[in-house]
Amino acid sequence: MLENNKEKVEQPITKGEVSANEDTEKAVNEVENEVANEAEKADEKHEIPMLDYASMELEKLVSELKKLLKNHPVQQLKSNVDAIKIAFNSKFGKLLADKKEAFLAEGGNSIDFQFSSPLKTEYNTLLGEYKTKRDAYYSQLENQLKDNLDRRNNLIEELKALIEEADPKTMYNDFQEIQNRWKNIGAVPKTKYNDTWRTYHHHVERFYDLLHLNKDFRELDFKHNLEEKLKLIERAEALNDVEDVNAAFKELQELHRLWKEEVGPVAKENREEVWGRFSEATKNIHDKRHQFFKELKSKYQEMIDAKLAVAAEIKAYDTSKNQTHNDWQKSIAEIEKLRKKYFDIGKLPYSKSEAVWQEFKAATKKFNTAKNAFYKYEKSSQNENLKKKMELIELAESLKDSEDWNETTNTMKRIQSDWKKIGHVPRKFSDDIWKRFKDACNYYFDRLHARKNEQNKEQLAVVEAKKDFIEEVKTAEITTEEDVEKTLVEWRDLGALPRNARYLDEKFNKAMDAHLDKLDMSRNDIEMMKFKSLVDTYLSQEDYRKLDSEQFFIRKKIDETVREMQQLENNLSFISNATEDNPLVQNVRKGIDEFKDQLDIWQEKLDYLKKLEY
């Protein structure tokens, strides 16, 4: 058997075997370095539940930070505190930007802007407390790690001395004591962890190799350690079937820790074999993880390219044609779709994401700068619109109880039209001012409609009464001027007709004409009686527009009559050597007299109108 072993040793090692051994050693070293790193951070492993800090308000974030400092060791807080810092800085930064924007919108100078917040002061105090505690902890930890290293080195020296002295009576008990003390010493600096363990393990194997006093006990111990190491190997080999490579790698680190710190050496003839199997299992997991991250790296590059393409699309987005709030709302929705597309691509590790994130931030900043510039102007414009609408509200509220129906109705309709022409106001005021304006307008128009409904009933009664009166006039005995005056007064006293029933005035006048033609009155008197009746009707109806039109018409007829008279008189001057009994001269003279009579009537009508007060 010794010869076979000797032959194996003396066989030349091929280049491929050297490369494989180097790869295995490299894989093992990487795992053991991670074990060393984790050993140093053992006190930091307790995981505190990670809350949704991004959705919390500033007050809640400060409260959560205070709870963490009070209820947990400082070395376990890093992940949670970092998440709180990101959320707080983002929200407070937005608050600060809003305050500054409002300050500048009110005419302030950027250099004069200041903003103090008791909440920010409390947050800074808590953060300072965290940093002080953290620095104290890591300073103490550094000293503790150095002290633990010194203690482990001292134990190694004790073990070496124990091997040198080799007192058969006490050496095994002394060795057990050294092993117990070794296990109870805490972590050492990660840079020294593996070297310290290898040195210690080397001397432990030396001790077992020299232990001849109780061969049976040594063989039993070796057997137990072999069984434990084979279990660790089986667990390591089983990890090759675990799909989650990170979970498998983490479990592998724990197996290496147990191999080093919990399980002792095995018999010399088994050492190379078990370590070889364990190393091979380690390499398999290491290679699988390495391949996973290699593929992931390729995938990351695809994600980076896709994210950069979205950033470029946002950067190239054209907002130059946006003129209204609706234009910008449409653009905001489109940019939000691109943002979602960016985040849906997936999450990159920090080392790869930072440069991409900066590109994305720069692109969105370009859009946000243009958007903010528009809404800053819009805000100023909306404040001016608010002022205009408040003036309309005050006017509407001052008129809502008015009894001047015609003037107020026209004014109310005008301010409703003006309201529509005024643009948007700040959203926080829009509902309230609209309600005030609507209530004032509705109150007035409800009163107006109620009045019109009442008037409609009254007007309907007037219409029916005047229809009946016309029928009475047709058969009445109207033989004197007094009868005419009485009939006209009775007609007016029945009330004003609505606009759609004014035709009844014409019917009444026709009925009266039949009686007037029978009266012993001059043509002028009859004409003036009819005119006064018409004018008095307009007055009773408060139809001042028709009165104005009537006066304009009469003045026009006077001018026309005067011109006609002047034309006839001018014609008469061209008739020479004609006597007064000449038919042509007589005809012209007759025309002039008729125009004079007409002129007298028109002038009398005008004089009557001019005496009226309306």
Coordinates of C-alpha atoms in Angstrom, one line a residue:
M1 CA 0.0 0.0 0.0
L2 CA 2.9 2.4 0.8
E3 CA 4.5 1.5 -2.5
N4 CA 1.2 2.4 -4.4
N5 CA 1.1 5.7 -2.5
K6 CA 4.7 6.4 -3.4
E7 CA 4.1 5.7 -7.0
K8 CA 1.2 8.2 -7.1
V9 CA 3.4 10.8 -5.5
E10 CA 6.3 10.3 -7.9
Q11 CA 4.0 10.4 -11.0
P12 CA 4.5 13.7 -12.9
I13 CA 1.6 16.3 -12.5
T14 CA 0.2 17.5 -15.8
K15 CA -0.4 21.1 -16.8
G16 CA -4.2 20.5 -16.7
E17 CA -4.0 19.0 -13.2
V18 CA -2.0 22.1 -12.0
S19 CA -4.6 24.4 -13.5
A20 CA -7.5 22.4 -11.9
N21 CA -5.8 22.5 -8.6
E22 CA -5.2 26.2 -8.9
D23 CA -8.9 26.8 -9.8
T24 CA -10.0 24.7 -6.8
E25 CA -7.6 26.5 -4.5
K26 CA -8.8 29.9 -5.8
A27 CA -12.5 28.9 -5.3
V28 CA -11.8 27.8 -1.8
N29 CA -9.8 30.9 -1.0
E30 CA -12.7 33.1 -2.2
V31 CA -15.2 31.3 0.0
E32 CA -12.9 31.4 3.0
N33 CA -12.3 35.1 2.5
E34 CA -16.1 35.6 2.7
V35 CA -16.2 33.5 5.8
A36 CA -13.5 35.7 7.4
N37 CA -15.4 38.8 6.4
E38 CA -18.7 37.5 7.8
A39 CA -17.0 36.4 11.0
E40 CA -15.9 39.9 11.7
K41 CA -19.5 41.2 11.1
A42 CA -21.2 38.6 13.2
D43 CA -22.8 41.1 15.5
E44 CA -24.4 42.9 12.6
K45 CA -26.3 40.0 11.2
H46 CA -29.5 40.5 13.0
E47 CA -32.0 41.8 10.4
I48 CA -34.4 44.6 11.5
P49 CA -37.7 44.6 9.5
M50 CA -37.4 47.0 6.6
L51 CA -40.5 49.2 6.5
D52 CA -41.8 51.1 3.5
Y53 CA -39.9 54.3 4.4
A54 CA -40.5 55.8 0.9
S55 CA -44.2 56.2 1.6
M56 CA -43.8 57.8 5.0
E57 CA -44.1 61.5 5.7
L58 CA -41.2 63.5 7.3
E59 CA -42.7 63.3 10.8
K60 CA -43.0 59.5 10.6
L61 CA -39.5 59.1 9.3
V62 CA -38.1 61.0 12.3
S63 CA -40.2 59.0 14.6
E64 CA -38.9 55.7 13.1
L65 CA -35.3 56.8 13.3
K66 CA -35.8 57.6 17.0
K67 CA -37.3 54.1 17.6
L68 CA -34.4 52.4 15.9
L69 CA -31.8 54.2 18.0
K70 CA -33.7 53.4 21.1
N71 CA -34.6 49.7 20.5
H72 CA -31.7 48.2 18.5
P73 CA -27.9 47.9 18.7
V74 CA -26.2 50.6 16.5
Q75 CA -24.3 48.0 14.5
Q76 CA -27.5 46.5 13.2
L77 CA -29.0 49.8 12.0
K78 CA -27.1 50.6 8.8
S79 CA -29.6 49.3 6.1
N80 CA -32.6 50.8 7.8
V81 CA -30.9 54.2 8.6
D82 CA -29.7 54.4 5.0
A83 CA -33.2 53.8 3.7
I84 CA -34.6 56.5 6.0
K85 CA -31.9 58.9 4.9
I86 CA -32.8 58.4 1.2
A87 CA -36.5 58.9 1.9
F88 CA -36.0 61.9 4.2
N89 CA -33.6 63.7 1.9
S90 CA -35.9 63.2 -1.1
K91 CA -39.0 64.5 0.6
F92 CA -37.3 67.4 2.4
G93 CA -35.5 68.4 -0.8
K94 CA -38.9 68.6 -2.5
L95 CA -40.3 70.6 0.4
L96 CA -37.4 73.0 0.2
A97 CA -37.8 73.4 -3.5
D98 CA -41.5 74.2 -3.1
K99 CA -40.7 76.8 -0.4
K100 CA -38.0 78.4 -2.5
E101 CA -40.3 78.5 -5.6
A102 CA -43.0 80.2 -3.6
F103 CA -40.5 82.7 -2.2
L104 CA -39.2 83.6 -5.7
A105 CA -42.8 83.8 -7.0
E106 CA -43.5 86.5 -4.4
G107 CA -40.6 88.5 -5.7
G108 CA -37.9 87.3 -3.4
N109 CA -34.2 87.1 -4.3
S110 CA -32.6 83.6 -4.5
I111 CA -29.7 84.7 -2.4
D112 CA -32.0 85.9 0.4
F113 CA -34.0 82.6 0.7
Q114 CA -33.9 80.9 4.0
F115 CA -36.0 78.0 5.5
S116 CA -35.7 76.5 8.9
S117 CA -37.6 73.4 10.1
P118 CA -37.7 72.1 13.7
L119 CA -38.2 68.7 12.2
K120 CA -35.0 68.9 10.1
T121 CA -33.2 70.0 13.3
E122 CA -34.4 67.0 15.2
Y123 CA -33.5 64.7 12.3
N124 CA -30.0 66.1 12.2
T125 CA -29.6 65.6 15.9
L126 CA -30.7 61.9 15.7
L127 CA -28.4 61.3 12.7
G128 CA -25.6 62.8 14.7
E129 CA -26.4 60.5 17.6
Y130 CA -26.4 57.5 15.3
K131 CA -23.0 58.5 13.8
T132 CA -21.5 59.0 17.3
K133 CA -22.7 55.6 18.5
R134 CA -21.6 53.9 15.3
D135 CA -18.1 55.4 15.4
A136 CA -17.8 54.4 19.1
Y137 CA -18.9 50.9 18.3
Y138 CA -16.4 50.4 15.4
S139 CA -13.6 51.9 17.4
Q140 CA -14.4 49.5 20.2
L141 CA -14.8 46.6 17.7
E142 CA -11.3 47.3 16.2
N143 CA -9.7 47.1 19.6
Q144 CA -11.7 44.0 20.5
L145 CA -10.6 42.3 17.2
K146 CA -7.0 43.1 17.9
D147 CA -7.3 41.8 21.5
N148 CA -9.0 38.6 20.2
L149 CA -6.1 38.1 17.7
D150 CA -3.6 38.4 20.5
R151 CA -5.4 35.9 22.6
R152 CA -5.6 33.4 19.7
N153 CA -1.9 33.8 18.9
N154 CA -1.1 33.2 22.6
L155 CA -3.2 30.0 22.5
I156 CA -1.3 28.9 19.4
E157 CA 1.9 29.4 21.4
E158 CA 0.5 27.4 24.3
L159 CA -0.4 24.6 21.9
K160 CA 3.1 24.6 20.4
A161 CA 4.6 24.5 23.9
L162 CA 2.2 21.6 24.8
I163 CA 3.4 19.6 21.8
E164 CA 7.0 20.3 22.7
E165 CA 6.6 19.2 26.3
A166 CA 4.4 16.3 25.5
D167 CA 3.6 15.3 29.1
P168 CA 1.6 12.1 28.7
K169 CA -0.3 12.6 31.9
T170 CA -1.7 16.1 31.3
M171 CA -1.3 16.9 27.6
Y172 CA -4.8 15.7 26.5
N173 CA -6.7 17.6 29.2
D174 CA -4.6 20.7 28.5
F175 CA -5.3 20.3 24.8
Q176 CA -9.1 20.1 25.5
E177 CA -8.9 23.3 27.6
I178 CA -7.0 25.1 24.8
Q179 CA -9.7 24.0 22.3
N180 CA -12.5 25.3 24.6
R181 CA -10.8 28.6 25.1
W182 CA -10.2 28.9 21.3
K183 CA -13.9 28.5 20.6
N184 CA -14.9 31.1 23.1
I185 CA -12.7 33.8 21.7
G186 CA -14.6 36.1 19.4
A187 CA -13.8 37.3 15.9
V188 CA -10.4 38.6 14.8
P189 CA -9.6 41.0 11.9
K190 CA -10.7 39.4 8.6
T191 CA -7.2 39.9 7.1
K192 CA -5.8 37.6 9.9
Y193 CA -8.7 35.1 10.2
N194 CA -7.6 32.4 7.7
D195 CA -3.9 32.6 8.5
T196 CA -4.6 32.3 12.2
W197 CA -6.9 29.3 11.7
R198 CA -4.4 27.5 9.4
T199 CA -1.6 27.9 11.9
Y200 CA -3.8 26.7 14.7
H201 CA -5.2 23.8 12.7
H202 CA -1.7 22.8 11.7
H203 CA -0.6 22.5 15.3
V204 CA -3.9 20.7 16.2
E205 CA -3.0 18.0 13.6
R206 CA 0.5 17.8 15.0
F207 CA -0.9 17.3 18.4
Y208 CA -3.1 14.4 17.2
D209 CA -0.2 12.9 15.3
L210 CA 1.8 12.8 18.5
L211 CA -1.0 11.5 20.7
H212 CA 0.0 7.9 21.3
L213 CA -1.1 7.6 24.9
N214 CA -4.6 6.7 24.1
K215 CA -4.7 5.3 20.6
D216 CA -8.3 4.1 21.0
F217 CA -9.5 7.5 22.2
R218 CA -7.7 9.2 19.3
E219 CA -9.1 6.8 16.7
L220 CA -12.6 7.4 18.2
D221 CA -12.2 11.2 18.0
F222 CA -10.9 10.9 14.4
K223 CA -13.8 8.7 13.5
H224 CA -16.3 11.2 15.0
N225 CA -14.6 14.1 13.2
L226 CA -14.6 12.1 9.9
E227 CA -18.3 11.4 10.2
E228 CA -19.0 15.2 10.8
K229 CA -16.9 16.3 7.9
L230 CA -18.5 13.8 5.6
K231 CA -21.9 15.2 6.6
L232 CA -20.6 18.7 5.8
I233 CA -19.3 17.4 2.4
E234 CA -22.7 15.8 1.6
R235 CA -24.4 19.1 2.5
A236 CA -21.9 21.0 0.3
E237 CA -22.4 18.6 -2.6
A238 CA -26.2 18.9 -2.2
L239 CA -26.0 22.6 -2.7
N240 CA -25.2 22.1 -6.3
D241 CA -28.9 21.3 -6.8
V242 CA -30.0 24.5 -5.1
E243 CA -31.3 27.0 -7.8
D244 CA -30.7 30.1 -5.7
V245 CA -27.0 30.5 -6.1
N246 CA -26.7 33.3 -3.5
A247 CA -28.5 31.2 -0.9
A248 CA -26.3 28.2 -1.8
F249 CA -23.1 30.4 -1.5
K250 CA -24.2 31.7 1.8
E251 CA -24.8 28.2 3.1
L252 CA -21.4 27.1 1.8
Q253 CA -19.8 29.9 3.8
E254 CA -21.5 28.5 6.9
L255 CA -20.2 24.9 6.1
H256 CA -16.7 26.3 5.8
R257 CA -17.1 28.0 9.2
L258 CA -18.2 24.7 10.8
W259 CA -15.4 22.9 9.1
K260 CA -12.9 25.2 10.6
E261 CA -14.3 26.1 14.0
E262 CA -16.6 23.2 15.1
V263 CA -15.0 20.0 13.7
G264 CA -11.6 18.7 14.6
P265 CA -9.0 16.9 12.4
V266 CA -9.3 13.4 10.9
A267 CA -6.8 10.6 10.6
K268 CA -3.8 11.5 8.4
E269 CA -4.7 9.0 5.8
N270 CA -8.2 10.6 5.3
R271 CA -7.2 14.2 5.5
E272 CA -6.3 14.8 1.8
E273 CA -9.3 12.8 0.6
V274 CA -12.0 14.6 2.7
W275 CA -10.5 18.0 2.1
G276 CA -10.3 17.2 -1.6
R277 CA -14.0 16.3 -1.7
F278 CA -15.0 19.3 0.3
S279 CA -12.8 21.6 -2.0
E280 CA -14.3 20.0 -5.1
A281 CA -17.9 20.6 -3.8
T282 CA -16.8 24.2 -3.0
K283 CA -15.4 24.7 -6.5
N284 CA -18.7 23.5 -8.1
I285 CA -20.8 26.0 -6.2
H286 CA -18.2 28.7 -6.8
D287 CA -18.1 28.0 -10.6
K288 CA -21.9 27.8 -10.7
R289 CA -22.2 31.2 -9.0
H290 CA -19.4 32.6 -11.2
Q291 CA -21.3 31.5 -14.3
F292 CA -24.5 32.9 -12.9
F293 CA -22.9 36.4 -12.4
K294 CA -21.2 36.2 -15.8
E295 CA -24.6 35.6 -17.4
L296 CA -26.1 38.3 -15.2
K297 CA -23.4 40.7 -16.3
S298 CA -24.3 40.1 -19.9
K299 CA -28.0 40.6 -19.0
Y300 CA -27.0 43.8 -17.0
Q301 CA -25.4 45.2 -20.2
E302 CA -28.7 44.6 -22.1
M303 CA -30.6 46.4 -19.2
I304 CA -28.1 49.2 -19.3
D305 CA -28.5 49.7 -23.0
A306 CA -32.3 49.6 -22.7
K307 CA -32.3 52.1 -19.8
L308 CA -30.0 54.5 -21.7
A309 CA -32.3 54.3 -24.7
V310 CA -35.3 55.3 -22.5
A311 CA -33.2 58.2 -21.0
A312 CA -32.3 59.3 -24.5
E313 CA -36.0 59.2 -25.5
I314 CA -36.9 61.4 -22.5
K315 CA -34.0 63.8 -23.3
A316 CA -35.1 64.2 -26.9
Y317 CA -38.8 64.7 -25.9
D318 CA -40.1 68.0 -27.5
T319 CA -42.1 70.3 -25.3
S320 CA -41.7 73.4 -27.4
K321 CA -45.3 73.2 -28.7
N322 CA -46.9 72.9 -25.2
Q323 CA -48.9 76.1 -24.7
T324 CA -51.7 75.0 -22.3
H325 CA -52.2 73.0 -19.1
N326 CA -53.8 70.2 -21.1
D327 CA -50.8 70.1 -23.4
W328 CA -48.5 69.6 -20.4
Q329 CA -50.8 67.1 -18.7
K330 CA -50.6 65.0 -21.9
S331 CA -46.8 65.3 -21.9
I332 CA -46.5 64.5 -18.2
A333 CA -48.5 61.3 -18.8
E334 CA -46.2 60.3 -21.7
I335 CA -43.1 61.0 -19.7
E336 CA -44.6 59.0 -16.8
K337 CA -45.0 56.0 -19.2
L338 CA -41.3 56.3 -20.2
R339 CA -40.3 56.5 -16.5
K340 CA -42.3 53.3 -15.8
K341 CA -40.7 51.7 -18.8
Y342 CA -37.2 52.6 -17.4
F343 CA -38.0 51.1 -14.0
D344 CA -39.7 48.0 -15.4
I345 CA -36.5 47.1 -17.2
G346 CA -35.2 45.9 -13.9
K347 CA -32.9 46.8 -11.1
L348 CA -29.1 47.1 -11.6
P349 CA -26.5 46.8 -8.9
Y350 CA -25.2 50.1 -7.5
S351 CA -21.8 49.8 -9.2
K352 CA -23.5 49.6 -12.6
S353 CA -26.6 51.7 -12.0
E354 CA -25.1 55.0 -10.8
A355 CA -23.9 56.3 -14.2
V356 CA -27.1 55.2 -15.9
W357 CA -29.2 56.8 -13.1
Q358 CA -27.3 60.1 -13.6
E359 CA -28.2 60.0 -17.4
F360 CA -31.8 59.3 -16.5
K361 CA -31.9 62.1 -13.9
A362 CA -30.4 64.6 -16.4
A363 CA -33.0 63.7 -19.0
T364 CA -35.9 64.0 -16.6
K365 CA -34.4 67.2 -15.2
K366 CA -34.5 68.8 -18.7
F367 CA -38.2 68.0 -19.0
N368 CA -39.0 69.1 -15.4
T369 CA -37.2 72.4 -15.9
A370 CA -39.4 73.2 -18.9
K371 CA -42.5 72.0 -17.0
N372 CA -41.7 74.0 -13.9
A373 CA -41.0 77.2 -15.9
F374 CA -44.4 76.9 -17.5
Y375 CA -46.2 76.2 -14.2
K376 CA -44.3 79.0 -12.5
Y377 CA -45.7 81.4 -15.1
E378 CA -49.1 79.6 -15.0
K379 CA -49.1 80.0 -11.2
S380 CA -48.6 83.8 -11.5
S381 CA -51.3 83.9 -14.2
Q382 CA -53.7 81.8 -12.1
N383 CA -53.2 84.1 -9.1
E384 CA -54.2 87.0 -11.4
N385 CA -57.2 85.0 -12.7
L386 CA -58.2 84.3 -9.0
K387 CA -58.2 88.0 -8.4
K388 CA -60.4 88.7 -11.4
K389 CA -62.9 85.9 -10.4
M390 CA -63.0 87.2 -6.8
E391 CA -64.1 90.6 -8.2
L392 CA -66.8 88.9 -10.2
I393 CA -68.0 87.0 -7.1
E394 CA -68.2 90.2 -5.1
L395 CA -70.2 91.9 -7.8
A396 CA -72.6 88.9 -8.2
E397 CA -73.1 88.7 -4.4
S398 CA -73.8 92.5 -4.2
L399 CA -76.5 92.2 -7.0
K400 CA -78.2 89.0 -6.0
D401 CA -81.0 90.8 -4.0
S402 CA -81.4 93.6 -6.5
E403 CA -85.0 94.6 -7.7
D404 CA -83.7 96.5 -10.8
W405 CA -84.5 93.4 -12.9
N406 CA -83.6 94.6 -16.4
E407 CA -80.2 96.2 -15.5
T408 CA -79.2 93.5 -13.0
T409 CA -80.2 90.7 -15.4
N410 CA -78.0 92.2 -18.1
T411 CA -75.1 92.6 -15.7
M412 CA -75.5 89.1 -14.3
K413 CA -75.4 87.6 -17.9
R414 CA -72.3 89.7 -18.6
I415 CA -70.3 88.6 -15.6
Q416 CA -71.2 85.0 -16.3
S417 CA -69.8 85.4 -19.8
D418 CA -66.7 87.2 -18.3
W419 CA -66.2 84.3 -15.9
K420 CA -66.0 81.8 -18.8
K421 CA -63.3 83.9 -20.5
I422 CA -61.0 84.0 -17.4
G423 CA -58.6 81.1 -17.3
H424 CA -57.7 78.6 -14.5
V425 CA -57.1 79.5 -10.9
P426 CA -55.0 77.6 -8.3
R427 CA -56.6 74.2 -7.8
K428 CA -56.9 74.6 -4.1
F429 CA -59.3 77.6 -4.6
S430 CA -61.2 76.5 -7.7
D431 CA -64.0 74.5 -6.0
D432 CA -64.7 77.1 -3.3
I433 CA -64.8 80.2 -5.6
W434 CA -67.0 78.3 -8.2
K435 CA -69.5 77.4 -5.5
R436 CA -69.7 81.0 -4.2
F437 CA -70.1 82.4 -7.8
K438 CA -72.7 79.7 -8.7
D439 CA -74.7 80.2 -5.5
A440 CA -74.9 84.0 -6.0
C441 CA -76.0 83.7 -9.7
N442 CA -78.5 80.9 -8.9
Y443 CA -80.0 82.9 -6.1
Y444 CA -80.6 85.9 -8.3
F445 CA -81.9 83.9 -11.3
D446 CA -84.2 81.8 -9.1
R447 CA -85.7 85.1 -7.9
L448 CA -86.0 86.3 -11.5
H449 CA -87.7 83.1 -12.7
A450 CA -90.1 83.2 -9.7
R451 CA -91.0 86.8 -10.6
K452 CA -91.5 85.9 -14.3
N453 CA -93.7 83.0 -13.4
E454 CA -95.9 85.3 -11.3
Q455 CA -95.8 87.9 -14.1
N456 CA -96.8 85.3 -16.6
K457 CA -99.9 84.5 -14.6
E458 CA -100.8 88.3 -14.4
Q459 CA -100.0 88.9 -18.1
L460 CA -102.2 86.0 -19.1
A461 CA -105.1 87.5 -17.2
V462 CA -104.4 90.9 -18.9
V463 CA -104.4 89.3 -22.4
E464 CA -107.8 87.6 -21.7
A465 CA -109.3 90.8 -20.3
K466 CA -108.2 92.9 -23.2
K467 CA -109.5 90.4 -25.8
D468 CA -112.9 90.6 -24.1
F469 CA -112.7 94.4 -24.0
I470 CA -112.0 94.6 -27.7
E471 CA -115.1 92.7 -28.4
E472 CA -117.0 95.1 -26.1
V473 CA -115.6 98.1 -27.9
K474 CA -116.8 96.9 -31.3
T475 CA -120.4 97.0 -30.1
A476 CA -120.1 99.9 -27.7
E477 CA -121.9 103.3 -28.1
I478 CA -119.0 105.7 -28.4
T479 CA -120.4 109.0 -29.7
T480 CA -118.4 111.8 -27.9
E481 CA -114.8 112.7 -27.3
E482 CA -115.4 112.0 -23.6
D483 CA -116.5 108.5 -24.5
V484 CA -113.2 108.0 -26.4
E485 CA -111.1 109.3 -23.6
K486 CA -112.9 107.0 -21.1
T487 CA -112.5 104.0 -23.4
L488 CA -108.8 104.7 -23.8
V489 CA -108.3 105.0 -20.0
E490 CA -110.1 101.7 -19.4
W491 CA -107.9 100.0 -22.0
R492 CA -104.7 101.2 -20.4
D493 CA -105.9 100.4 -16.9
L494 CA -106.4 96.8 -17.8
G495 CA -102.5 96.6 -17.8
A496 CA -99.6 96.2 -20.1
L497 CA -99.6 93.4 -22.7
P498 CA -96.7 91.0 -23.0
R499 CA -94.5 91.4 -26.0
N500 CA -96.0 88.4 -27.8
A501 CA -99.6 89.8 -27.4
R502 CA -98.9 93.4 -28.6
Y503 CA -100.9 92.7 -31.8
L504 CA -104.0 93.3 -29.6
D505 CA -103.1 97.0 -29.6
E506 CA -103.6 97.0 -33.3
K507 CA -106.9 95.3 -33.0
F508 CA -108.0 97.8 -30.4
N509 CA -107.0 100.7 -32.5
K510 CA -108.9 99.4 -35.5
A511 CA -112.0 98.9 -33.3
M512 CA -111.6 102.5 -32.1
D513 CA -111.1 103.9 -35.6
A514 CA -114.5 102.7 -36.6
H515 CA -116.0 104.9 -33.8
L516 CA -113.6 107.9 -34.4
D517 CA -114.7 108.2 -38.0
K518 CA -118.3 108.9 -36.8
L519 CA -117.3 111.6 -34.4
D520 CA -117.7 115.4 -35.1
M521 CA -113.9 116.0 -34.8
S522 CA -111.3 117.5 -37.0
R523 CA -108.9 115.3 -38.8
N524 CA -106.0 116.7 -36.7
D525 CA -107.8 116.1 -33.4
I526 CA -108.6 112.5 -34.4
E527 CA -104.9 112.0 -35.4
M528 CA -103.6 113.4 -32.1
M529 CA -106.1 111.4 -30.1
K530 CA -104.9 108.2 -31.8
F531 CA -101.2 109.2 -31.3
K532 CA -101.7 110.1 -27.6
S533 CA -103.4 106.7 -27.1
L534 CA -100.4 104.9 -28.7
V535 CA -97.9 106.8 -26.7
D536 CA -99.8 106.3 -23.4
T537 CA -99.8 102.6 -24.2
Y538 CA -96.0 102.6 -24.6
L539 CA -95.7 104.5 -21.3
S540 CA -97.8 102.0 -19.5
Q541 CA -95.7 99.2 -20.9
E542 CA -92.5 101.0 -20.0
D543 CA -91.4 100.5 -23.6
Y544 CA -89.1 103.4 -23.7
R545 CA -87.3 102.1 -26.7
K546 CA -90.4 102.5 -28.8
L547 CA -91.0 106.0 -27.5
D548 CA -87.4 106.9 -28.6
S549 CA -88.0 105.3 -32.0
E550 CA -91.3 107.2 -32.3
Q551 CA -89.6 110.5 -31.6
F552 CA -86.9 109.7 -34.1
F553 CA -89.5 108.8 -36.7
I554 CA -91.4 112.1 -36.2
R555 CA -88.2 114.2 -36.4
K556 CA -87.4 112.4 -39.7
K557 CA -90.9 113.1 -41.1
I558 CA -90.7 116.8 -40.1
D559 CA -87.4 117.0 -42.0
E560 CA -88.9 115.3 -45.1
T561 CA -92.0 117.5 -45.0
V562 CA -89.9 120.7 -44.8
R563 CA -87.8 119.6 -47.7
E564 CA -90.9 118.8 -49.8
M565 CA -92.3 122.3 -49.0
Q566 CA -89.1 123.9 -49.9
Q567 CA -88.9 122.0 -53.2
L568 CA -92.5 123.1 -54.1
E569 CA -91.7 126.8 -53.2
N570 CA -88.6 126.6 -55.3
N571 CA -90.6 125.2 -58.2
L572 CA -93.1 128.0 -57.9
S573 CA -90.3 130.6 -58.3
F574 CA -89.5 129.1 -61.7
I575 CA -93.0 129.7 -63.0
S576 CA -92.9 133.2 -64.6
N577 CA -95.6 135.4 -66.0
A578 CA -98.3 133.1 -64.4
T579 CA -101.3 134.5 -62.5
E580 CA -102.7 133.1 -59.3
D581 CA -105.6 131.6 -61.1
N582 CA -103.2 129.5 -63.2
P583 CA -104.0 125.8 -62.6
L584 CA -100.4 124.9 -62.3
V585 CA -99.8 127.6 -59.7
Q586 CA -103.0 126.6 -57.8
N587 CA -101.9 123.0 -57.7
V588 CA -98.5 123.9 -56.3
R589 CA -100.1 126.2 -53.8
K590 CA -102.4 123.4 -52.7
G591 CA -99.5 121.0 -52.2
I592 CA -97.7 123.5 -50.1
D593 CA -100.7 124.0 -47.9
E594 CA -101.1 120.2 -47.4
F595 CA -97.5 119.9 -46.4
K596 CA -98.0 122.8 -43.9
D597 CA -101.0 120.9 -42.4
Q598 CA -98.9 117.7 -42.1
L599 CA -96.1 119.7 -40.6
D600 CA -98.4 121.1 -37.9
I601 CA -99.5 117.6 -36.9
W602 CA -96.0 116.2 -36.8
Q603 CA -94.8 119.2 -34.8
E604 CA -97.7 118.8 -32.3
K605 CA -96.8 115.1 -31.9
L606 CA -93.2 116.0 -31.3
D607 CA -94.1 118.7 -28.7
Y608 CA -96.3 116.1 -26.9
L609 CA -93.4 113.6 -26.7
K610 CA -90.9 116.2 -25.6
K611 CA -93.2 117.1 -22.6
L612 CA -93.1 113.5 -21.4
E613 CA -90.7 112.4 -18.6
Y614 CA -89.4 108.9 -19.1

